[in-house]
GROMACS .gro file of C-alpha atoms in nm:
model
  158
    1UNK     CA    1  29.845  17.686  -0.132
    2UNK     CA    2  29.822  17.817   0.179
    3UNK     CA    3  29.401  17.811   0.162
    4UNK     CA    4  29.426  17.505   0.064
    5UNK     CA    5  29.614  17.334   0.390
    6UNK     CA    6  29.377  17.555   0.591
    7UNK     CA    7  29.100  17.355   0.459
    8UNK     CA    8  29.244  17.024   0.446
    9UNK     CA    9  29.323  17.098   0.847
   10UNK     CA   10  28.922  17.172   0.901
   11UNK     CA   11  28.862  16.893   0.680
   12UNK     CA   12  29.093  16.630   0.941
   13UNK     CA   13  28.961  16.808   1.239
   14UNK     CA   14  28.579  16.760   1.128
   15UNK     CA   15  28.689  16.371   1.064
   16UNK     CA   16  28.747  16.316   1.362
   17UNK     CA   17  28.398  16.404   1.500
   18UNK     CA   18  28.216  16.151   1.285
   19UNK     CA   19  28.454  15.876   1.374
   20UNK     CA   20  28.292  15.569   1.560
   21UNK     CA   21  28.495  15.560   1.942
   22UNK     CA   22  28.757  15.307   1.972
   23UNK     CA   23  28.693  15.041   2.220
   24UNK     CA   24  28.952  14.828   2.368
   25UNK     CA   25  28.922  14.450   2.412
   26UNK     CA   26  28.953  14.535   2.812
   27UNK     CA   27  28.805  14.244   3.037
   28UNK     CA   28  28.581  14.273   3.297
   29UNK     CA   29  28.555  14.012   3.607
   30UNK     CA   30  28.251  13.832   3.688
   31UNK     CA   31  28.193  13.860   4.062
   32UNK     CA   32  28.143  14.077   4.391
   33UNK     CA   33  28.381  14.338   4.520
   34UNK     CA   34  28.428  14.381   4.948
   35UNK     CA   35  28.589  14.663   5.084
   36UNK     CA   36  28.645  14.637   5.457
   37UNK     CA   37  28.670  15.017   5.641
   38UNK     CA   38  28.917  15.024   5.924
   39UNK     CA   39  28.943  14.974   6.187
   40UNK     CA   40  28.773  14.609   6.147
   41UNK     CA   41  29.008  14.561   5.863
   42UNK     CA   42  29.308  14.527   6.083
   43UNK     CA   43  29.123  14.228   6.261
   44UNK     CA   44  29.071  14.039   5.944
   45UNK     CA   45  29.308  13.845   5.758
   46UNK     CA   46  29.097  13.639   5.541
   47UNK     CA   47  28.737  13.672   5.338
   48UNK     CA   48  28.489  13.413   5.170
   49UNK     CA   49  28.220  13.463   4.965
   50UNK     CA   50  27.900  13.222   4.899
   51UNK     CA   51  27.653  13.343   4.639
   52UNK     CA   52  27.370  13.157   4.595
   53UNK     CA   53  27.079  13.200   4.313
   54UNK     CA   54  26.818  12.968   4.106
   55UNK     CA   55  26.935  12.671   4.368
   56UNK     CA   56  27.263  12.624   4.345
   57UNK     CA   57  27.529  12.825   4.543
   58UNK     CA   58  27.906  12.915   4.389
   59UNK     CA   59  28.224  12.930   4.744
   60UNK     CA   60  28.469  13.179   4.627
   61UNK     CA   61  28.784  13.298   4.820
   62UNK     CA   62  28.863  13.686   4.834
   63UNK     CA   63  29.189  13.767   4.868
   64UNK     CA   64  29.221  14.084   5.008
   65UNK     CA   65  29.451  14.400   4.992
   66UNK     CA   66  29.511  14.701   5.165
   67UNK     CA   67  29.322  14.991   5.016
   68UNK     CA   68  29.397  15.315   4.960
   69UNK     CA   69  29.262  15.674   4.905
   70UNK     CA   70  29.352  15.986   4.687
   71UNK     CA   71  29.542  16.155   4.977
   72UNK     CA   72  29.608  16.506   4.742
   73UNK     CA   73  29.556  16.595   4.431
   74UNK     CA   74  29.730  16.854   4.206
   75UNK     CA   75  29.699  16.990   3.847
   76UNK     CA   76  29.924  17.206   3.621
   77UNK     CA   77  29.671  17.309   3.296
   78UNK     CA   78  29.517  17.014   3.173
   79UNK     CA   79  29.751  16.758   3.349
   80UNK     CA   80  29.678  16.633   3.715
   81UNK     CA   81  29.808  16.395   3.870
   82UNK     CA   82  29.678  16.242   4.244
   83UNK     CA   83  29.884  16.096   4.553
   84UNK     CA   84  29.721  15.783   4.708
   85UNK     CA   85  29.802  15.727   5.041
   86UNK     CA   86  29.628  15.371   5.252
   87UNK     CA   87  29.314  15.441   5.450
   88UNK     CA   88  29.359  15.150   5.689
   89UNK     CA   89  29.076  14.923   5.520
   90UNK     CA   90  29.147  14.590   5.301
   91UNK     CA   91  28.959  14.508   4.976
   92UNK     CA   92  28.932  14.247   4.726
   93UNK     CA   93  28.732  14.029   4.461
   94UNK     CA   94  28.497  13.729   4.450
   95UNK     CA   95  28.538  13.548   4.098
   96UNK     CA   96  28.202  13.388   4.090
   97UNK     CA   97  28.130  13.213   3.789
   98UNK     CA   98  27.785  13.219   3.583
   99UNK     CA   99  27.685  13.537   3.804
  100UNK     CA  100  27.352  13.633   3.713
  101UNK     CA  101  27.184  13.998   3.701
  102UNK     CA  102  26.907  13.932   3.893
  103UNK     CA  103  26.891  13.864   4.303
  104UNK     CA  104  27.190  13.661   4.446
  105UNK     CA  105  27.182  13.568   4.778
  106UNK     CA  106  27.531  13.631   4.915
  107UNK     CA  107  27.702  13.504   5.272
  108UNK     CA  108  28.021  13.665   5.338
  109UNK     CA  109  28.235  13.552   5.595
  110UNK     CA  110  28.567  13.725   5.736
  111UNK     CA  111  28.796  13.574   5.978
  112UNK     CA  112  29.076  13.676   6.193
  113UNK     CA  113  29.460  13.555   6.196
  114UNK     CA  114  29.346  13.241   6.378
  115UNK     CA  115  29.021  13.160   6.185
  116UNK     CA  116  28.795  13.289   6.380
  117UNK     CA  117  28.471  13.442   6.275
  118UNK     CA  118  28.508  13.849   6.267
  119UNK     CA  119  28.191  13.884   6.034
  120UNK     CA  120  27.953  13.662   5.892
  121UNK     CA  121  27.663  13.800   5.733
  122UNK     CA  122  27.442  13.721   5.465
  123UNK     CA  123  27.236  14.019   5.196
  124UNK     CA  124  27.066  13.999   4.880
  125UNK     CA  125  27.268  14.157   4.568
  126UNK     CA  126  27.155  14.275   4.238
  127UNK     CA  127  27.471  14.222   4.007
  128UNK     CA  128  27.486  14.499   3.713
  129UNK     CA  129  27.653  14.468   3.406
  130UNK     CA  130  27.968  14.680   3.416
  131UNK     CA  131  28.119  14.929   3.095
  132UNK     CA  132  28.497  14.905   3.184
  133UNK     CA  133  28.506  15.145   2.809
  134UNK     CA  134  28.204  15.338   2.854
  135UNK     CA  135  27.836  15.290   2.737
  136UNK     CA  136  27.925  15.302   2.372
  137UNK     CA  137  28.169  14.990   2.413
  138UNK     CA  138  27.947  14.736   2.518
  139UNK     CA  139  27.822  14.549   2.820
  140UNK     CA  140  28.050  14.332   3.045
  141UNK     CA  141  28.021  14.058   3.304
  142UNK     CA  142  27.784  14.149   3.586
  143UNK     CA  143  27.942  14.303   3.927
  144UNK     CA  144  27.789  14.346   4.317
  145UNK     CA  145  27.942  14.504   4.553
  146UNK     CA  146  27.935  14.481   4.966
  147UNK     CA  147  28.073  14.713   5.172
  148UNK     CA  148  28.172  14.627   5.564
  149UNK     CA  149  28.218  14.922   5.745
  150UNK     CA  150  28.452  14.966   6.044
  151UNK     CA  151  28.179  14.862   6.316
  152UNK     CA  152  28.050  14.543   6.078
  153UNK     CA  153  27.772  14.660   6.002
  154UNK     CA  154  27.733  14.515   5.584
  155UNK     CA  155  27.564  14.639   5.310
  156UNK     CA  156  27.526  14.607   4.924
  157UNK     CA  157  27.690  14.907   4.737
  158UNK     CA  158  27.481  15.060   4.456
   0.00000   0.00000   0.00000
């Protein structure tokens, strides 16, 4: 008896290796990502993004958040676990509709508390499809993303 759960244990165990990975039915957002580094971030209160491809443009307001950083990071045996702490910069996320992969012309413009201009710039982006499960799950929605770093300077993040 005893062989015999032995081998139905190595028997479940091996079943598991041929099993197909389970994907869930996770979303992924069309659009571009900005991340703002400190210290501009603390002049800007508010972001827009204009993409623009195949002659026709898409005006999409980014609402923007303070973002943070792993600050420390610890780990008993297999479990860790990480403190995040805020680095001083604001990010957020353009919803832009119909977003090809393929060259996008894209204008961002961040103002201050009273609406002034604190950047305005405009790049070329090359969305990518994103795998919010992995490779073996399937493609999502494209995704670009433009970083603005503390002196303004702006660039496309690959």
């Amino acid at each position: 008896m005893r062989n015999l759960v032995a081998a139905m244990g190595v028997l479940f165990a091996l079943s598991g290796c041929a099993a197909e990975r389970a994907c869930t039915l996770i979303g992924t957002p069309v659009g571009i990502a900005v991340r703002v580094d400190a210290p501009l971030a603390g002049r800007v209160s508010a972001a827009e993004l204009t993409a623009c491809w195949d002659g026709s443009c898409r005006t999409a307001k980014v609402e923007l958040h303070p973002a943070g950083g792993v600050a420390r990071q610890t780990c008993e045996g297999e479990a860790c676990t990480a403190e995040v702490e805020p680095t001083g910069g604001k990010q957020g996320f353009a919803d832009v509709a119909g977003l090809p992969k393929a060259r996008v012309r894209a204008t961002l413009r961040l103002t201050g508390p009273t609406g002034e201009a604190v950047v305005e710039r405009e790049l070329t982006v090359t969305p990518k499809g994103a795998f919010p499960n992995g490779p073996d799950c399937g493609e999502g929605g494209p995704q670009a993303a433009i970083a603005v770093s503390g002196s303004g300077e702006v660039s496309e993040v690959r």
